[in-house]
Amino acid sequence: MNRLWNPIELGRVRLSNRLAMAPLTRSRAHADGTPGTLAAEYYAQRASFGLIVAEGTQPSADGQGYHGSPGLHTAEHVAGWSAVTHAVHDAGGHIFIQLMHAGRIAHPDNTPHHRQPVAPSAIAPAEKMFTQGGLKDIPSPRALSRAQIQDTVDDHARAATLAIEAGADGVEIHAANGYLIQQFLSVNANQRQDGYGGGIAQRARFALEVVEAVSAAIGADRTGIRLSPGSRFGNIDEGAERDPLYHHLVSELAKHPLAYLHLAHSGDDTLLTELRRRWPGTLILNRIDRPLQALAADIDTGLADMASVGRWALANPDLVARLRSGAALNEADPATFYGGDAHGYTDYPFMQTLLPASA
Ligand SMILES: Cc1cc2nc3c(=O)[nH]c(=O)nc-3n(C[C@H](O)[C@H](O)[C@H](O)COP(=O)(O)O)c2cc1C
């Protein structure tokens, strides 16, 4: 591992290394969406990652899908996130907040308002999800009107502005893993015929409008985006045109001087190589289930500029120091991923301080 530990400029900030903490929903926010009391400590513990991408955060009340996810659309949310960003900065780190509109991957039982989920088309994902009342079928969503699509674009821009007000270094637009933006990209979730569905350019339109609005609000150099081409999460199917869809989308994104493109990737390296060719900017690569020994490989070959990790970051607040010293790692405990208290959140141990041999 060599270039992994080199610094890198990311938009307006200089990161001390190229290892990022991937966004991880932990479902520990207060009922109103304000980050929980332990969130500042949890993220500050992980400040030695070059970049922290904080968990999926709803830009509006309707953007919430899971119980306990944080928001960025009220004054209370801004105050809660300010405590987080200040703690991370005081510990020497950098933090982008992921803006995540869950779209149809939502259940009325999980939100304070109990409204029907929204989506590009009124098509249920045919999946179940955990709710406050147990595992339930996800109900059919309501299709957004054109005016509501514009409102949703505006919600992302407003949330980005609030993220900066709260002291974040930037935001990551969540266009991956089957949530609202990927629902627009997907042929089986988007059957609109009004300029936001149909062909490739129409399906990519919502994603690009969000990028333009967020960039206009806070600057392209504080705006990142996450994609997961071909991911089937949330019963997504991008169809036979998957590759041309992502070729188009990434080429259009490349017209904006964004802080970064973050790819959640499992599998098709031919597509990955082609997307790299179309993306001249900073590329953060999250190879799902990647062995840690391979973290630096993509950076050393130039395929990616940074690597991100999810579960190892969750379980090892000092992963950077552990990897650099070859220390053993804590294993993540899936039973404490979502919801609960400090256990499995802020109590993963740091490695023992190494004593000099003479001590
Ligand atoms: C508990 C948990 C929560 C996650 N929450 C998010 C999220 O909020 N946003 C997102 O883009 N990905 C989310 N992911 C996906 C991770 O960012 C990452 O892509 C995935 O864990 C694969 O990387 P890994 O093999 O390094 O863990 C989550 C994954 C886990 C395990």
mmCIF file of C-alpha atoms and ligand atoms in Angstrom:
data_model
loop_
_atom_site.group_PDB
_atom_site.id
_atom_site.type_symbol
_atom_site.label_atom_id
_atom_site.label_comp_id
_atom_site.label_asym_id
_atom_site.label_seq_id
_atom_site.Cartn_x
_atom_site.Cartn_y
_atom_site.Cartn_z
ATOM 1 C CA MET A 1 0.000 0.000 0.000
ATOM 2 C CA ASN A 2 1.673 3.174 -1.039
ATOM 3 C CA ARG A 3 -0.357 5.772 -2.919
ATOM 4 C CA LEU A 4 -3.340 5.018 -0.642
ATOM 5 C CA TRP A 5 -1.633 7.013 2.083
ATOM 6 C CA ASN A 6 -0.761 9.994 -0.116
ATOM 7 C CA PRO A 7 -2.733 13.205 0.354
ATOM 8 C CA ILE A 8 -5.198 14.342 -2.317
ATOM 9 C CA GLU A 9 -7.057 17.563 -3.151
ATOM 10 C CA LEU A 10 -10.809 16.997 -3.209
ATOM 11 C CA GLY A 11 -12.636 20.117 -4.345
ATOM 12 C CA ARG A 12 -11.813 22.774 -1.764
ATOM 13 C CA VAL A 13 -10.200 20.490 0.794
ATOM 14 C CA ARG A 14 -6.939 18.599 1.074
ATOM 15 C CA LEU A 15 -7.345 15.092 2.451
ATOM 16 C CA SER A 16 -4.519 13.498 4.396
ATOM 17 C CA ASN A 17 -5.012 10.093 2.716
ATOM 18 C CA ARG A 18 -7.095 8.380 0.045
ATOM 19 C CA LEU A 19 -9.128 6.029 2.192
ATOM 20 C CA ALA A 20 -12.778 7.080 2.605
ATOM 21 C CA MET A 21 -15.423 5.832 4.983
ATOM 22 C CA ALA A 22 -18.394 4.829 2.780
ATOM 23 C CA PRO A 23 -21.854 6.107 3.792
ATOM 24 C CA LEU A 24 -23.480 3.829 6.366
ATOM 25 C CA THR A 25 -27.059 4.160 7.576
ATOM 26 C CA ARG A 26 -27.060 3.511 11.323
ATOM 27 C CA SER A 27 -30.689 4.433 12.178
ATOM 28 C CA ARG A 28 -29.851 6.181 15.415
ATOM 29 C CA ALA A 29 -31.233 9.661 14.707
ATOM 30 C CA HIS A 30 -33.935 11.176 16.931
ATOM 31 C CA ALA A 31 -37.560 10.727 15.834
ATOM 32 C CA ASP A 32 -37.554 14.181 14.166
ATOM 33 C CA GLY A 33 -34.467 13.307 12.083
ATOM 34 C CA THR A 34 -31.935 15.228 14.176
ATOM 35 C CA PRO A 35 -28.663 13.273 14.341
ATOM 36 C CA GLY A 36 -28.522 11.335 17.601
ATOM 37 C CA THR A 37 -26.514 12.360 20.639
ATOM 38 C CA LEU A 38 -23.696 9.899 19.866
ATOM 39 C CA ALA A 39 -23.332 10.775 16.165
ATOM 40 C CA ALA A 40 -20.665 13.443 16.737
ATOM 41 C CA GLU A 41 -18.565 11.024 18.780
ATOM 42 C CA TYR A 42 -19.039 8.195 16.249
ATOM 43 C CA TYR A 43 -17.883 10.293 13.295
ATOM 44 C CA ALA A 44 -15.075 12.058 15.198
ATOM 45 C CA GLN A 45 -13.697 8.632 16.158
ATOM 46 C CA ARG A 46 -13.296 8.012 12.399
ATOM 47 C CA ALA A 47 -11.647 11.366 11.540
ATOM 48 C CA SER A 48 -8.384 9.733 10.427
ATOM 49 C CA PHE A 49 -10.082 8.467 7.265
ATOM 50 C CA GLY A 50 -9.113 10.893 4.481
ATOM 51 C CA LEU A 51 -12.829 11.483 3.937
ATOM 52 C CA ILE A 52 -15.957 10.538 5.845
ATOM 53 C CA VAL A 53 -19.105 10.249 3.743
ATOM 54 C CA ALA A 54 -21.822 10.429 6.360
ATOM 55 C CA GLU A 55 -24.923 8.253 6.223
ATOM 56 C CA GLY A 56 -27.865 8.691 3.854
ATOM 57 C CA THR A 57 -29.791 11.810 4.994
ATOM 58 C CA GLN A 58 -33.228 12.779 3.711
ATOM 59 C CA PRO A 59 -33.471 16.176 2.002
ATOM 60 C CA SER A 60 -37.219 16.364 2.772
ATOM 61 C CA ALA A 61 -39.792 14.650 4.964
ATOM 62 C CA ASP A 62 -40.964 12.558 2.000
ATOM 63 C CA GLY A 63 -37.371 11.465 1.330
ATOM 64 C CA GLN A 64 -37.279 9.323 4.460
ATOM 65 C CA GLY A 65 -37.477 5.564 3.980
ATOM 66 C CA TYR A 66 -36.069 4.012 7.132
ATOM 67 C CA HIS A 67 -36.838 4.621 10.771
ATOM 68 C CA GLY A 68 -34.124 6.652 12.515
ATOM 69 C CA SER A 69 -32.425 8.088 9.433
ATOM 70 C CA PRO A 70 -31.299 11.696 9.806
ATOM 71 C CA GLY A 71 -32.637 14.665 7.833
ATOM 72 C CA LEU A 72 -31.399 18.008 6.547
ATOM 73 C CA HIS A 73 -34.499 20.126 6.185
ATOM 74 C CA THR A 74 -35.090 21.817 9.561
ATOM 75 C CA ALA A 75 -33.172 24.132 11.897
ATOM 76 C CA GLU A 76 -32.876 21.270 14.397
ATOM 77 C CA HIS A 77 -31.223 19.097 11.760
ATOM 78 C CA VAL A 78 -28.702 21.845 11.006
ATOM 79 C CA ALA A 79 -27.873 22.190 14.707
ATOM 80 C CA GLY A 80 -27.442 18.426 15.040
ATOM 81 C CA TRP A 81 -25.207 18.164 11.980
ATOM 82 C CA SER A 82 -23.165 21.196 13.145
ATOM 83 C CA ALA A 83 -22.168 19.267 16.254
ATOM 84 C CA VAL A 84 -21.067 16.380 14.032
ATOM 85 C CA THR A 85 -19.042 18.448 11.547
ATOM 86 C CA HIS A 86 -17.336 20.446 14.285
ATOM 87 C CA ALA A 87 -16.331 17.295 16.123
ATOM 88 C CA VAL A 88 -14.902 15.798 12.911
ATOM 89 C CA HIS A 89 -13.026 18.987 12.016
ATOM 90 C CA ASP A 90 -11.667 19.365 15.550
ATOM 91 C CA ALA A 91 -10.304 15.829 15.204
ATOM 92 C CA GLY A 92 -8.612 16.757 11.894
ATOM 93 C CA GLY A 93 -11.054 15.064 9.498
ATOM 94 C CA HIS A 94 -13.263 16.001 6.552
ATOM 95 C CA ILE A 95 -16.914 15.140 6.061
ATOM 96 C CA PHE A 96 -19.416 15.124 3.195
ATOM 97 C CA ILE A 97 -23.054 14.341 4.028
ATOM 98 C CA GLN A 98 -24.896 11.953 1.720
ATOM 99 C CA LEU A 99 -28.263 13.284 0.505
ATOM 100 C CA MET A 100 -30.528 10.271 0.141
ATOM 101 C CA HIS A 101 -34.122 10.398 -1.029
ATOM 102 C CA ALA A 102 -35.393 6.843 -0.545
ATOM 103 C CA GLY A 103 -38.277 7.193 -3.029
ATOM 104 C CA ARG A 104 -40.313 3.979 -3.116
ATOM 105 C CA ILE A 105 -38.011 2.145 -0.656
ATOM 106 C CA ALA A 106 -40.017 3.524 2.235
ATOM 107 C CA HIS A 107 -42.854 2.578 4.544
ATOM 108 C CA PRO A 108 -45.398 4.908 6.199
ATOM 109 C CA ASP A 109 -44.668 3.210 9.533
ATOM 110 C CA ASN A 110 -41.079 4.517 9.351
ATOM 111 C CA THR A 111 -41.865 8.228 9.067
ATOM 112 C CA PRO A 112 -43.396 10.716 11.518
ATOM 113 C CA HIS A 113 -45.919 11.797 8.843
ATOM 114 C CA HIS A 114 -46.998 8.270 7.763
ATOM 115 C CA ARG A 115 -47.527 9.380 4.151
ATOM 116 C CA GLN A 116 -47.448 7.088 1.126
ATOM 117 C CA PRO A 117 -43.957 6.866 -0.436
ATOM 118 C CA VAL A 118 -43.250 8.741 -3.674
ATOM 119 C CA ALA A 119 -41.516 7.459 -6.831
ATOM 120 C CA PRO A 120 -41.188 8.084 -10.584
ATOM 121 C CA SER A 121 -44.101 5.688 -11.239
ATOM 122 C CA ALA A 122 -46.702 3.990 -9.049
ATOM 123 C CA ILE A 123 -44.861 0.645 -9.063
ATOM 124 C CA ALA A 124 -44.170 -1.156 -5.789
ATOM 125 C CA PRO A 125 -40.705 -2.692 -5.512
ATOM 126 C CA ALA A 126 -42.205 -6.099 -4.544
ATOM 127 C CA GLU A 127 -39.988 -6.252 -1.464
ATOM 128 C CA LYS A 128 -40.407 -6.227 2.281
ATOM 129 C CA MET A 129 -38.749 -3.857 4.710
ATOM 130 C CA PHE A 130 -38.244 -3.545 8.432
ATOM 131 C CA THR A 131 -40.653 -1.108 10.040
ATOM 132 C CA GLN A 132 -41.502 -0.099 13.553
ATOM 133 C CA GLY A 133 -44.233 -2.738 13.339
ATOM 134 C CA GLY A 134 -41.965 -5.564 12.075
ATOM 135 C CA LEU A 135 -41.153 -6.847 8.573
ATOM 136 C CA LYS A 136 -43.827 -5.589 6.145
ATOM 137 C CA ASP A 137 -44.540 -5.428 2.406
ATOM 138 C CA ILE A 138 -43.497 -2.111 0.908
ATOM 139 C CA PRO A 139 -46.690 -0.419 -0.313
ATOM 140 C CA SER A 140 -47.201 0.940 -3.806
ATOM 141 C CA PRO A 141 -45.834 4.491 -4.103
ATOM 142 C CA ARG A 142 -47.522 7.554 -5.557
ATOM 143 C CA ALA A 143 -46.032 8.859 -8.828
ATOM 144 C CA LEU A 144 -44.530 12.344 -8.519
ATOM 145 C CA SER A 145 -46.146 15.023 -10.668
ATOM 146 C CA ARG A 146 -43.863 17.160 -12.809
ATOM 147 C CA ALA A 147 -44.247 20.023 -10.319
ATOM 148 C CA GLN A 148 -43.329 17.665 -7.484
ATOM 149 C CA ILE A 149 -40.237 16.514 -9.398
ATOM 150 C CA GLN A 150 -39.137 20.157 -9.532
ATOM 151 C CA ASP A 151 -39.874 20.513 -5.806
ATOM 152 C CA THR A 152 -37.749 17.410 -5.131
ATOM 153 C CA VAL A 153 -34.856 18.841 -7.146
ATOM 154 C CA ASP A 154 -35.188 22.053 -5.117
ATOM 155 C CA ASP A 155 -35.272 20.037 -1.863
ATOM 156 C CA HIS A 156 -31.860 18.565 -2.720
ATOM 157 C CA ALA A 157 -30.431 22.033 -3.398
ATOM 158 C CA ARG A 158 -31.859 23.383 -0.131
ATOM 159 C CA ALA A 159 -30.526 20.436 1.861
ATOM 160 C CA ALA A 160 -27.096 20.961 0.292
ATOM 161 C CA THR A 161 -27.177 24.610 1.358
ATOM 162 C CA LEU A 162 -28.130 23.532 4.886
ATOM 163 C CA ALA A 163 -25.284 20.990 4.899
ATOM 164 C CA ILE A 164 -22.799 23.771 4.189
ATOM 165 C CA GLU A 165 -24.504 25.958 6.817
ATOM 166 C CA ALA A 166 -23.984 23.053 9.224
ATOM 167 C CA GLY A 167 -20.267 23.065 8.438
ATOM 168 C CA ALA A 168 -20.009 20.067 6.091
ATOM 169 C CA ASP A 169 -17.221 20.092 3.505
ATOM 170 C CA GLY A 170 -19.728 19.054 0.840
ATOM 171 C CA VAL A 171 -22.527 16.654 -0.020
ATOM 172 C CA GLU A 172 -22.741 13.378 -1.880
ATOM 173 C CA ILE A 173 -25.863 12.905 -4.015
ATOM 174 C CA HIS A 174 -27.106 9.341 -3.540
ATOM 175 C CA ALA A 175 -27.917 8.044 -7.013
ATOM 176 C CA ALA A 176 -27.165 4.422 -6.114
ATOM 177 C CA ASN A 177 -28.540 1.328 -4.397
ATOM 178 C CA GLY A 178 -32.129 1.496 -5.632
ATOM 179 C CA TYR A 179 -33.268 4.771 -4.062
ATOM 180 C CA LEU A 180 -35.136 7.625 -5.792
ATOM 181 C CA ILE A 181 -32.521 8.707 -8.314
ATOM 182 C CA GLN A 182 -31.704 5.156 -9.383
ATOM 183 C CA GLN A 183 -35.450 4.500 -9.601
ATOM 184 C CA PHE A 184 -35.572 7.219 -12.269
ATOM 185 C CA LEU A 185 -32.644 5.545 -14.085
ATOM 186 C CA SER A 186 -34.314 2.151 -14.095
ATOM 187 C CA VAL A 187 -36.717 0.796 -16.731
ATOM 188 C CA ASN A 188 -38.749 -1.290 -14.307
ATOM 189 C CA ALA A 189 -39.309 1.511 -11.754
ATOM 190 C CA ASN A 190 -39.736 4.394 -14.202
ATOM 191 C CA GLN A 191 -42.412 4.119 -16.839
ATOM 192 C CA ARG A 192 -42.984 7.839 -17.290
ATOM 193 C CA GLN A 193 -43.614 9.251 -20.736
ATOM 194 C CA ASP A 194 -43.247 12.947 -19.892
ATOM 195 C CA GLY A 195 -39.581 13.725 -20.496
ATOM 196 C CA TYR A 196 -38.402 12.016 -17.275
ATOM 197 C CA GLY A 197 -38.787 8.470 -18.603
ATOM 198 C CA GLY A 198 -38.611 6.501 -21.814
ATOM 199 C CA GLY A 199 -35.155 6.788 -23.392
ATOM 200 C CA ILE A 200 -31.785 6.922 -21.739
ATOM 201 C CA ALA A 201 -31.527 10.718 -21.776
ATOM 202 C CA GLN A 202 -34.983 11.034 -20.221
ATOM 203 C CA ARG A 203 -34.233 8.528 -17.453
ATOM 204 C CA ALA A 204 -30.955 10.313 -16.662
ATOM 205 C CA ARG A 205 -32.612 13.736 -16.625
ATOM 206 C CA PHE A 206 -33.674 13.774 -12.970
ATOM 207 C CA ALA A 207 -30.179 12.792 -11.796
ATOM 208 C CA LEU A 208 -28.615 15.549 -13.869
ATOM 209 C CA GLU A 209 -31.137 18.156 -12.714
ATOM 210 C CA VAL A 210 -30.338 17.322 -9.094
ATOM 211 C CA VAL A 211 -26.611 17.616 -9.817
ATOM 212 C CA GLU A 212 -27.102 20.967 -11.538
ATOM 213 C CA ALA A 213 -29.275 22.351 -8.737
ATOM 214 C CA VAL A 214 -26.950 21.184 -5.951
ATOM 215 C CA SER A 215 -23.868 22.453 -7.814
ATOM 216 C CA ALA A 216 -25.537 25.828 -8.366
ATOM 217 C CA ALA A 217 -26.402 26.011 -4.648
ATOM 218 C CA ILE A 218 -23.050 25.081 -3.083
ATOM 219 C CA GLY A 219 -20.519 24.771 -5.929
ATOM 220 C CA ALA A 220 -19.692 21.755 -8.081
ATOM 221 C CA ASP A 221 -16.423 21.407 -6.147
ATOM 222 C CA ARG A 222 -18.411 20.633 -2.973
ATOM 223 C CA THR A 223 -20.723 18.199 -4.778
ATOM 224 C CA GLY A 224 -20.060 14.470 -5.168
ATOM 225 C CA ILE A 225 -22.326 11.755 -6.552
ATOM 226 C CA ARG A 226 -22.632 8.024 -5.888
ATOM 227 C CA LEU A 227 -23.704 5.532 -8.552
ATOM 228 C CA SER A 228 -24.072 1.737 -8.466
ATOM 229 C CA PRO A 229 -24.388 0.623 -12.099
ATOM 230 C CA GLY A 230 -26.202 -2.672 -12.391
ATOM 231 C CA SER A 231 -27.052 -2.917 -8.684
ATOM 232 C CA ARG A 232 -30.284 -4.864 -8.075
ATOM 233 C CA PHE A 233 -30.959 -3.410 -4.592
ATOM 234 C CA GLY A 234 -34.595 -2.357 -4.281
ATOM 235 C CA ASN A 235 -35.547 -4.636 -7.193
ATOM 236 C CA ILE A 236 -33.944 -2.278 -9.708
ATOM 237 C CA ASP A 237 -33.549 -3.330 -13.333
ATOM 238 C CA GLU A 238 -31.750 -0.960 -15.668
ATOM 239 C CA GLY A 239 -32.476 -3.208 -18.608
ATOM 240 C CA ALA A 240 -30.489 -4.143 -21.684
ATOM 241 C CA GLU A 241 -29.401 -0.512 -22.064
ATOM 242 C CA ARG A 242 -27.548 -0.420 -18.758
ATOM 243 C CA ASP A 243 -24.129 0.240 -20.239
ATOM 244 C CA PRO A 244 -25.207 2.974 -22.688
ATOM 245 C CA LEU A 245 -27.244 4.542 -19.853
ATOM 246 C CA TYR A 246 -24.169 4.849 -17.623
ATOM 247 C CA HIS A 247 -21.938 5.906 -20.518
ATOM 248 C CA HIS A 248 -24.361 8.774 -21.160
ATOM 249 C CA LEU A 249 -24.831 9.676 -17.507
ATOM 250 C CA VAL A 250 -21.122 9.732 -16.651
ATOM 251 C CA SER A 251 -20.270 11.683 -19.818
ATOM 252 C CA GLU A 252 -22.887 14.283 -18.849
ATOM 253 C CA LEU A 253 -21.645 14.367 -15.241
ATOM 254 C CA ALA A 254 -18.117 14.918 -16.546
ATOM 255 C CA LYS A 255 -19.259 18.305 -17.916
ATOM 256 C CA HIS A 256 -19.530 19.467 -14.292
ATOM 257 C CA PRO A 257 -16.327 19.948 -12.273
ATOM 258 C CA LEU A 258 -17.690 17.851 -9.397
ATOM 259 C CA ALA A 259 -15.636 17.039 -6.313
ATOM 260 C CA TYR A 260 -15.884 13.332 -7.101
ATOM 261 C CA LEU A 261 -17.718 10.356 -8.539
ATOM 262 C CA HIS A 262 -18.168 7.513 -6.039
ATOM 263 C CA LEU A 263 -18.876 4.092 -7.553
ATOM 264 C CA ALA A 264 -20.332 1.230 -5.520
ATOM 265 C CA HIS A 265 -19.097 -1.599 -7.674
ATOM 266 C CA SER A 266 -19.532 -5.334 -7.780
ATOM 267 C CA GLY A 267 -18.580 -7.163 -10.865
ATOM 268 C CA ASP A 268 -18.438 -5.722 -14.337
ATOM 269 C CA ASP A 269 -14.907 -4.405 -14.730
ATOM 270 C CA THR A 270 -15.410 -3.687 -18.442
ATOM 271 C CA LEU A 271 -18.074 -1.131 -17.596
ATOM 272 C CA LEU A 272 -15.949 0.195 -14.734
ATOM 273 C CA THR A 273 -12.972 0.776 -17.037
ATOM 274 C CA GLU A 274 -15.171 2.560 -19.568
ATOM 275 C CA LEU A 275 -16.680 4.816 -16.873
ATOM 276 C CA ARG A 276 -13.180 5.706 -15.664
ATOM 277 C CA ARG A 277 -12.294 6.640 -19.249
ATOM 278 C CA ARG A 278 -15.288 8.987 -19.362
ATOM 279 C CA TRP A 279 -14.632 10.477 -15.916
ATOM 280 C CA PRO A 280 -11.541 12.710 -15.759
ATOM 281 C CA GLY A 281 -12.163 13.832 -12.180
ATOM 282 C CA THR A 282 -11.594 12.175 -8.833
ATOM 283 C CA LEU A 283 -13.009 8.640 -8.701
ATOM 284 C CA ILE A 284 -13.709 6.957 -5.354
ATOM 285 C CA LEU A 285 -14.145 3.213 -5.756
ATOM 286 C CA ASN A 286 -16.073 1.028 -3.326
ATOM 287 C CA ARG A 287 -15.515 -2.547 -4.412
ATOM 288 C CA ILE A 288 -18.105 -4.426 -2.421
ATOM 289 C CA ASP A 289 -16.513 -7.157 -0.277
ATOM 290 C CA ARG A 290 -13.029 -6.198 -1.454
ATOM 291 C CA PRO A 291 -10.190 -7.828 0.488
ATOM 292 C CA LEU A 292 -8.345 -5.121 2.395
ATOM 293 C CA GLN A 293 -5.002 -6.196 0.911
ATOM 294 C CA ALA A 294 -6.385 -5.037 -2.462
ATOM 295 C CA LEU A 295 -7.351 -1.539 -1.272
ATOM 296 C CA ALA A 296 -4.409 0.234 -2.875
ATOM 297 C CA ALA A 297 -4.365 -1.739 -6.136
ATOM 298 C CA ASP A 298 -6.899 0.344 -8.083
ATOM 299 C CA ILE A 299 -5.219 3.569 -6.968
ATOM 300 C CA ASP A 300 -1.789 2.310 -7.962
ATOM 301 C CA THR A 301 -3.037 1.365 -11.452
ATOM 302 C CA GLY A 302 -4.828 4.714 -11.869
ATOM 303 C CA LEU A 303 -8.267 3.097 -12.207
ATOM 304 C CA ALA A 304 -9.384 5.002 -9.091
ATOM 305 C CA ASP A 305 -8.079 7.939 -7.053
ATOM 306 C CA MET A 306 -9.481 6.892 -3.693
ATOM 307 C CA ALA A 307 -10.902 3.727 -2.109
ATOM 308 C CA SER A 308 -13.859 3.579 0.246
ATOM 309 C CA VAL A 309 -14.824 0.908 2.738
ATOM 310 C CA GLY A 310 -18.095 0.362 4.557
ATOM 311 C CA ARG A 311 -18.168 -2.407 7.127
ATOM 312 C CA TRP A 312 -14.469 -2.262 8.047
ATOM 313 C CA ALA A 313 -14.905 1.458 8.758
ATOM 314 C CA LEU A 314 -17.957 0.772 10.878
ATOM 315 C CA ALA A 315 -16.027 -1.714 13.028
ATOM 316 C CA ASN A 316 -12.602 -0.022 13.124
ATOM 317 C CA PRO A 317 -12.601 3.671 14.011
ATOM 318 C CA ASP A 318 -8.803 3.659 13.643
ATOM 319 C CA LEU A 319 -8.702 1.562 10.473
ATOM 320 C CA VAL A 320 -6.047 3.834 8.947
ATOM 321 C CA ALA A 321 -3.634 3.284 11.846
ATOM 322 C CA ARG A 322 -4.418 -0.447 11.957
ATOM 323 C CA LEU A 323 -3.755 -0.938 8.256
ATOM 324 C CA ARG A 324 -0.585 1.124 8.380
ATOM 325 C CA SER A 325 0.780 -0.856 11.317
ATOM 326 C CA GLY A 326 -0.543 -4.278 10.281
ATOM 327 C CA ALA A 327 -2.614 -4.587 13.467
ATOM 328 C CA ALA A 328 -5.525 -7.008 13.799
ATOM 329 C CA LEU A 329 -9.022 -5.714 12.959
ATOM 330 C CA ASN A 330 -12.348 -5.712 14.802
ATOM 331 C CA GLU A 331 -15.109 -7.656 13.021
ATOM 332 C CA ALA A 332 -18.376 -5.812 12.327
ATOM 333 C CA ASP A 333 -21.462 -7.048 14.185
ATOM 334 C CA PRO A 334 -24.506 -6.962 11.833
ATOM 335 C CA ALA A 335 -26.895 -7.266 14.806
ATOM 336 C CA THR A 336 -26.048 -3.689 15.831
ATOM 337 C CA PHE A 337 -25.921 -2.080 12.355
ATOM 338 C CA TYR A 338 -29.344 -0.430 12.538
ATOM 339 C CA GLY A 339 -30.787 1.298 15.591
ATOM 340 C CA GLY A 340 -29.904 0.896 19.243
ATOM 341 C CA ASP A 341 -27.421 2.710 21.419
ATOM 342 C CA ALA A 342 -23.659 3.035 21.854
ATOM 343 C CA HIS A 343 -23.204 -0.714 21.578
ATOM 344 C CA GLY A 344 -21.919 -1.513 18.093
ATOM 345 C CA TYR A 345 -21.745 2.213 17.370
ATOM 346 C CA THR A 346 -19.218 4.118 19.464
ATOM 347 C CA ASP A 347 -17.829 1.196 21.474
ATOM 348 C CA TYR A 348 -15.733 -0.607 18.845
ATOM 349 C CA PRO A 349 -12.300 -0.521 20.516
ATOM 350 C CA PHE A 350 -9.321 1.395 19.229
ATOM 351 C CA MET A 351 -6.178 -0.718 18.971
ATOM 352 C CA GLN A 352 -3.922 -0.799 21.996
ATOM 353 C CA THR A 353 -1.288 1.886 21.932
ATOM 354 C CA LEU A 354 1.941 0.212 20.849
ATOM 355 C CA LEU A 355 4.581 0.533 23.540
ATOM 356 C CA PRO A 356 8.209 0.969 22.558
ATOM 357 C CA ALA A 357 10.126 -2.336 22.835
ATOM 358 C CA SER A 358 12.177 -1.017 25.778
ATOM 359 C CA ALA A 359 9.125 -0.052 27.856
HETATM 360 C C1 LIG B 1 -25.120 -0.992 7.686
HETATM 361 C C2 LIG B 1 -24.970 -0.467 6.294
HETATM 362 C C3 LIG B 1 -25.561 0.739 5.945
HETATM 363 C C4 LIG B 1 -25.403 1.280 4.663
HETATM 364 N N1 LIG B 1 -25.944 2.503 4.376
HETATM 365 C C5 LIG B 1 -25.675 3.102 3.184
HETATM 366 C C6 LIG B 1 -26.106 4.429 2.930
HETATM 367 O O1 LIG B 1 -26.723 5.113 3.757
HETATM 368 N N2 LIG B 1 -25.803 4.952 1.713
HETATM 369 C C7 LIG B 1 -25.113 4.246 0.750
HETATM 370 O O2 LIG B 1 -24.852 4.764 -0.335
HETATM 371 N N3 LIG B 1 -24.683 2.983 0.994
HETATM 372 C C8 LIG B 1 -24.922 2.419 2.180
HETATM 373 N N4 LIG B 1 -24.422 1.159 2.444
HETATM 374 C C9 LIG B 1 -23.507 0.522 1.462
HETATM 375 C C10 LIG B 1 -22.051 0.821 1.844
HETATM 376 O O3 LIG B 1 -21.739 2.197 1.651
HETATM 377 C C11 LIG B 1 -21.049 -0.008 0.999
HETATM 378 O O4 LIG B 1 -21.260 0.269 -0.358
HETATM 379 C C12 LIG B 1 -21.227 -1.505 1.283
HETATM 380 O O5 LIG B 1 -21.164 -1.766 2.670
HETATM 381 C C13 LIG B 1 -20.141 -2.326 0.555
HETATM 382 O O6 LIG B 1 -18.856 -1.938 0.986
HETATM 383 P P1 LIG B 1 -18.009 -2.849 2.038
HETATM 384 O O7 LIG B 1 -17.866 -4.217 1.389
HETATM 385 O O8 LIG B 1 -16.699 -2.115 2.170
HETATM 386 O O9 LIG B 1 -18.790 -2.896 3.313
HETATM 387 C C14 LIG B 1 -24.627 0.578 3.695
HETATM 388 C C15 LIG B 1 -24.054 -0.662 4.039
HETATM 389 C C16 LIG B 1 -24.208 -1.185 5.314
HETATM 390 C C17 LIG B 1 -23.524 -2.489 5.657
#
